[in-house]
JSON list of C-alpha atoms in Angstrom, two decimals:
[
{"chain": "A", "resi": 1, "resn": "UNK", "atom": "CA", "xyz": [268.63, 117.08, 62.16]},
{"chain": "A", "resi": 2, "resn": "UNK", "atom": "CA", "xyz": [271.14, 118.58, 64.57]},
{"chain": "A", "resi": 3, "resn": "UNK", "atom": "CA", "xyz": [273.56, 117.06, 67.06]},
{"chain": "A", "resi": 4, "resn": "UNK", "atom": "CA", "xyz": [273.65, 118.72, 70.47]},
{"chain": "A", "resi": 5, "resn": "UNK", "atom": "CA", "xyz": [276.73, 118.19, 72.60]},
{"chain": "A", "resi": 6, "resn": "UNK", "atom": "CA", "xyz": [275.95, 118.10, 76.33]},
{"chain": "A", "resi": 7, "resn": "UNK", "atom": "CA", "xyz": [272.36, 119.04, 75.46]},
{"chain": "A", "resi": 8, "resn": "UNK", "atom": "CA", "xyz": [273.00, 122.71, 74.67]},
{"chain": "A", "resi": 9, "resn": "UNK", "atom": "CA", "xyz": [275.82, 123.12, 72.12]},
{"chain": "A", "resi": 10, "resn": "UNK", "atom": "CA", "xyz": [274.38, 122.66, 68.64]},
{"chain": "A", "resi": 11, "resn": "UNK", "atom": "CA", "xyz": [277.39, 121.36, 66.75]},
{"chain": "A", "resi": 12, "resn": "UNK", "atom": "CA", "xyz": [275.83, 121.86, 63.32]},
{"chain": "A", "resi": 13, "resn": "UNK", "atom": "CA", "xyz": [274.89, 125.54, 63.58]},
{"chain": "A", "resi": 14, "resn": "UNK", "atom": "CA", "xyz": [277.51, 127.02, 65.94]},
{"chain": "A", "resi": 15, "resn": "UNK", "atom": "CA", "xyz": [280.63, 128.18, 64.06]},
{"chain": "A", "resi": 16, "resn": "UNK", "atom": "CA", "xyz": [283.81, 126.26, 64.99]},
{"chain": "A", "resi": 17, "resn": "UNK", "atom": "CA", "xyz": [281.97, 123.72, 67.18]},
{"chain": "A", "resi": 18, "resn": "UNK", "atom": "CA", "xyz": [282.23, 120.79, 64.78]},
{"chain": "A", "resi": 19, "resn": "UNK", "atom": "CA", "xyz": [285.93, 121.30, 64.11]},
{"chain": "A", "resi": 20, "resn": "UNK", "atom": "CA", "xyz": [286.65, 121.77, 67.82]},
{"chain": "A", "resi": 21, "resn": "UNK", "atom": "CA", "xyz": [284.99, 118.47, 68.72]},
{"chain": "A", "resi": 22, "resn": "UNK", "atom": "CA", "xyz": [286.79, 116.64, 65.90]},
{"chain": "A", "resi": 23, "resn": "UNK", "atom": "CA", "xyz": [290.21, 118.04, 66.81]},
{"chain": "A", "resi": 24, "resn": "UNK", "atom": "CA", "xyz": [289.46, 117.40, 70.48]},
{"chain": "A", "resi": 25, "resn": "UNK", "atom": "CA", "xyz": [288.74, 113.74, 69.82]},
{"chain": "A", "resi": 26, "resn": "UNK", "atom": "CA", "xyz": [291.94, 113.43, 67.79]},
{"chain": "A", "resi": 27, "resn": "UNK", "atom": "CA", "xyz": [293.91, 115.10, 70.58]},
{"chain": "A", "resi": 28, "resn": "UNK", "atom": "CA", "xyz": [292.27, 112.78, 73.09]},
{"chain": "A", "resi": 29, "resn": "UNK", "atom": "CA", "xyz": [293.32, 109.73, 71.11]},
{"chain": "A", "resi": 30, "resn": "UNK", "atom": "CA", "xyz": [296.90, 110.93, 70.63]},
{"chain": "A", "resi": 31, "resn": "UNK", "atom": "CA", "xyz": [297.43, 111.93, 74.28]},
{"chain": "A", "resi": 32, "resn": "UNK", "atom": "CA", "xyz": [295.77, 108.79, 75.69]},
{"chain": "A", "resi": 33, "resn": "UNK", "atom": "CA", "xyz": [297.61, 106.43, 73.38]},
{"chain": "A", "resi": 34, "resn": "UNK", "atom": "CA", "xyz": [300.91, 108.22, 73.94]},
{"chain": "A", "resi": 35, "resn": "UNK", "atom": "CA", "xyz": [300.54, 108.00, 77.70]},
{"chain": "A", "resi": 36, "resn": "UNK", "atom": "CA", "xyz": [299.54, 104.33, 77.48]},
{"chain": "A", "resi": 37, "resn": "UNK", "atom": "CA", "xyz": [302.55, 103.46, 75.31]},
{"chain": "A", "resi": 38, "resn": "UNK", "atom": "CA", "xyz": [304.85, 105.30, 77.71]},
{"chain": "A", "resi": 39, "resn": "UNK", "atom": "CA", "xyz": [303.47, 103.91, 81.00]},
{"chain": "A", "resi": 40, "resn": "UNK", "atom": "CA", "xyz": [301.12, 100.94, 80.24]},
{"chain": "A", "resi": 41, "resn": "UNK", "atom": "CA", "xyz": [298.65, 102.27, 82.82]},
{"chain": "A", "resi": 42, "resn": "UNK", "atom": "CA", "xyz": [295.13, 102.10, 81.41]},
{"chain": "A", "resi": 43, "resn": "UNK", "atom": "CA", "xyz": [293.17, 104.15, 83.95]},
{"chain": "A", "resi": 44, "resn": "UNK", "atom": "CA", "xyz": [295.73, 106.94, 84.08]},
{"chain": "A", "resi": 45, "resn": "UNK", "atom": "CA", "xyz": [295.87, 106.98, 80.26]},
{"chain": "A", "resi": 46, "resn": "UNK", "atom": "CA", "xyz": [292.09, 107.45, 80.12]},
{"chain": "A", "resi": 47, "resn": "UNK", "atom": "CA", "xyz": [292.40, 110.37, 82.51]},
{"chain": "A", "resi": 48, "resn": "UNK", "atom": "CA", "xyz": [295.04, 111.91, 80.29]},
{"chain": "A", "resi": 49, "resn": "UNK", "atom": "CA", "xyz": [292.84, 111.29, 77.23]},
{"chain": "A", "resi": 50, "resn": "UNK", "atom": "CA", "xyz": [289.95, 113.21, 78.82]},
{"chain": "A", "resi": 51, "resn": "UNK", "atom": "CA", "xyz": [292.31, 116.06, 79.72]},
{"chain": "A", "resi": 52, "resn": "UNK", "atom": "CA", "xyz": [293.72, 116.01, 76.20]},
{"chain": "A", "resi": 53, "resn": "UNK", "atom": "CA", "xyz": [290.22, 116.23, 74.76]},
{"chain": "A", "resi": 54, "resn": "UNK", "atom": "CA", "xyz": [289.31, 119.22, 76.90]},
{"chain": "A", "resi": 55, "resn": "UNK", "atom": "CA", "xyz": [292.58, 121.08, 76.27]},
{"chain": "A", "resi": 56, "resn": "UNK", "atom": "CA", "xyz": [292.61, 120.42, 72.53]},
{"chain": "A", "resi": 57, "resn": "UNK", "atom": "CA", "xyz": [288.95, 121.27, 72.08]},
{"chain": "A", "resi": 58, "resn": "UNK", "atom": "CA", "xyz": [289.15, 124.53, 74.03]},
{"chain": "A", "resi": 59, "resn": "UNK", "atom": "CA", "xyz": [292.44, 125.49, 72.40]},
{"chain": "A", "resi": 60, "resn": "UNK", "atom": "CA", "xyz": [291.09, 125.03, 68.91]},
{"chain": "A", "resi": 61, "resn": "UNK", "atom": "CA", "xyz": [287.78, 126.68, 69.86]},
{"chain": "A", "resi": 62, "resn": "UNK", "atom": "CA", "xyz": [289.51, 129.90, 70.93]},
{"chain": "A", "resi": 63, "resn": "UNK", "atom": "CA", "xyz": [291.86, 129.82, 67.93]},
{"chain": "A", "resi": 64, "resn": "UNK", "atom": "CA", "xyz": [288.98, 129.32, 65.48]},
{"chain": "A", "resi": 65, "resn": "UNK", "atom": "CA", "xyz": [286.74, 131.95, 67.09]},
{"chain": "A", "resi": 66, "resn": "UNK", "atom": "CA", "xyz": [289.61, 134.48, 67.08]},
{"chain": "A", "resi": 67, "resn": "UNK", "atom": "CA", "xyz": [290.23, 133.89, 63.37]},
{"chain": "A", "resi": 68, "resn": "UNK", "atom": "CA", "xyz": [286.49, 134.10, 62.67]},
{"chain": "A", "resi": 69, "resn": "UNK", "atom": "CA", "xyz": [286.28, 137.46, 64.47]},
{"chain": "A", "resi": 70, "resn": "UNK", "atom": "CA", "xyz": [289.28, 138.78, 62.54]},
{"chain": "A", "resi": 71, "resn": "UNK", "atom": "CA", "xyz": [287.72, 137.63, 59.27]},
{"chain": "A", "resi": 72, "resn": "UNK", "atom": "CA", "xyz": [284.42, 139.35, 60.10]},
{"chain": "A", "resi": 73, "resn": "UNK", "atom": "CA", "xyz": [286.23, 142.60, 60.99]},
{"chain": "A", "resi": 74, "resn": "UNK", "atom": "CA", "xyz": [288.18, 142.54, 57.70]},
{"chain": "A", "resi": 75, "resn": "UNK", "atom": "CA", "xyz": [284.96, 141.77, 55.81]},
{"chain": "A", "resi": 76, "resn": "UNK", "atom": "CA", "xyz": [283.14, 144.67, 57.49]},
{"chain": "A", "resi": 77, "resn": "UNK", "atom": "CA", "xyz": [286.02, 147.07, 56.72]},
{"chain": "A", "resi": 78, "resn": "UNK", "atom": "CA", "xyz": [286.09, 145.94, 53.08]},
{"chain": "A", "resi": 79, "resn": "UNK", "atom": "CA", "xyz": [282.32, 146.35, 52.75]},
{"chain": "A", "resi": 80, "resn": "UNK", "atom": "CA", "xyz": [282.47, 149.84, 54.24]},
{"chain": "A", "resi": 81, "resn": "UNK", "atom": "CA", "xyz": [285.40, 150.77, 51.99]},
{"chain": "A", "resi": 82, "resn": "UNK", "atom": "CA", "xyz": [283.53, 149.61, 48.91]},
{"chain": "A", "resi": 83, "resn": "UNK", "atom": "CA", "xyz": [280.45, 151.57, 49.97]},
{"chain": "A", "resi": 84, "resn": "UNK", "atom": "CA", "xyz": [282.55, 154.71, 50.54]},
{"chain": "A", "resi": 85, "resn": "UNK", "atom": "CA", "xyz": [284.25, 154.24, 47.17]},
{"chain": "A", "resi": 86, "resn": "UNK", "atom": "CA", "xyz": [280.89, 154.13, 45.42]},
{"chain": "A", "resi": 87, "resn": "UNK", "atom": "CA", "xyz": [279.57, 157.04, 47.47]},
{"chain": "A", "resi": 88, "resn": "UNK", "atom": "CA", "xyz": [282.53, 159.40, 46.99]},
{"chain": "A", "resi": 89, "resn": "UNK", "atom": "CA", "xyz": [283.66, 158.41, 43.49]},
{"chain": "A", "resi": 90, "resn": "UNK", "atom": "CA", "xyz": [283.68, 161.42, 41.19]},
{"chain": "A", "resi": 91, "resn": "UNK", "atom": "CA", "xyz": [283.00, 163.94, 43.97]},
{"chain": "A", "resi": 92, "resn": "UNK", "atom": "CA", "xyz": [285.29, 166.51, 45.53]},
{"chain": "A", "resi": 93, "resn": "UNK", "atom": "CA", "xyz": [285.73, 164.20, 48.53]},
{"chain": "A", "resi": 94, "resn": "UNK", "atom": "CA", "xyz": [287.27, 161.41, 46.40]},
{"chain": "A", "resi": 95, "resn": "UNK", "atom": "CA", "xyz": [290.87, 160.93, 47.60]},
{"chain": "A", "resi": 96, "resn": "UNK", "atom": "CA", "xyz": [291.94, 159.46, 44.25]},
{"chain": "A", "resi": 97, "resn": "UNK", "atom": "CA", "xyz": [290.83, 162.52, 42.30]},
{"chain": "A", "resi": 98, "resn": "UNK", "atom": "CA", "xyz": [292.83, 164.75, 44.63]},
{"chain": "A", "resi": 99, "resn": "UNK", "atom": "CA", "xyz": [295.96, 162.64, 44.05]},
{"chain": "A", "resi": 100, "resn": "UNK", "atom": "CA", "xyz": [295.54, 162.73, 40.29]},
{"chain": "A", "resi": 101, "resn": "UNK", "atom": "CA", "xyz": [294.92, 166.49, 40.43]},
{"chain": "A", "resi": 102, "resn": "UNK", "atom": "CA", "xyz": [298.18, 167.03, 42.34]},
{"chain": "A", "resi": 103, "resn": "UNK", "atom": "CA", "xyz": [300.06, 164.79, 39.92]},
{"chain": "A", "resi": 104, "resn": "UNK", "atom": "CA", "xyz": [298.77, 166.81, 36.98]},
{"chain": "A", "resi": 105, "resn": "UNK", "atom": "CA", "xyz": [299.86, 170.12, 38.54]},
{"chain": "A", "resi": 106, "resn": "UNK", "atom": "CA", "xyz": [303.33, 168.76, 39.35]},
{"chain": "A", "resi": 107, "resn": "UNK", "atom": "CA", "xyz": [304.07, 167.73, 35.75]}
]
C-alpha cells in the first residue's frame, strides 16, 4: 500500500520524498507556531506555516537528492575501480606492479 501526495508523488517509493514531507511538516509547525507566539494572528500564522512547509520541504528535497546523487557517483566510481583492479591485477598494466618494480630497482 502506497501513499501518494497530491495524487502523483509516491512517498513510499521515491527516494527522499518521505523525509522531505516529514521535515516539511516539522518546519511548518515551527514557523507557524513561532509566528503565532510573536504576533497572535491566527490567519497570518497559518499562511506562514504553509510557506514554511513548502520552503522546508523543497530545501530538504534538493539537499537529499544532491547527497543521493553524490553517493551514487562515488558508488559507481568504486565499482569501476574494483572491476579494473580485478581486470588488471597481475598484468603489465597493473599500476601497483610498476610501483613495486621501481622500488625494487631503486634499492
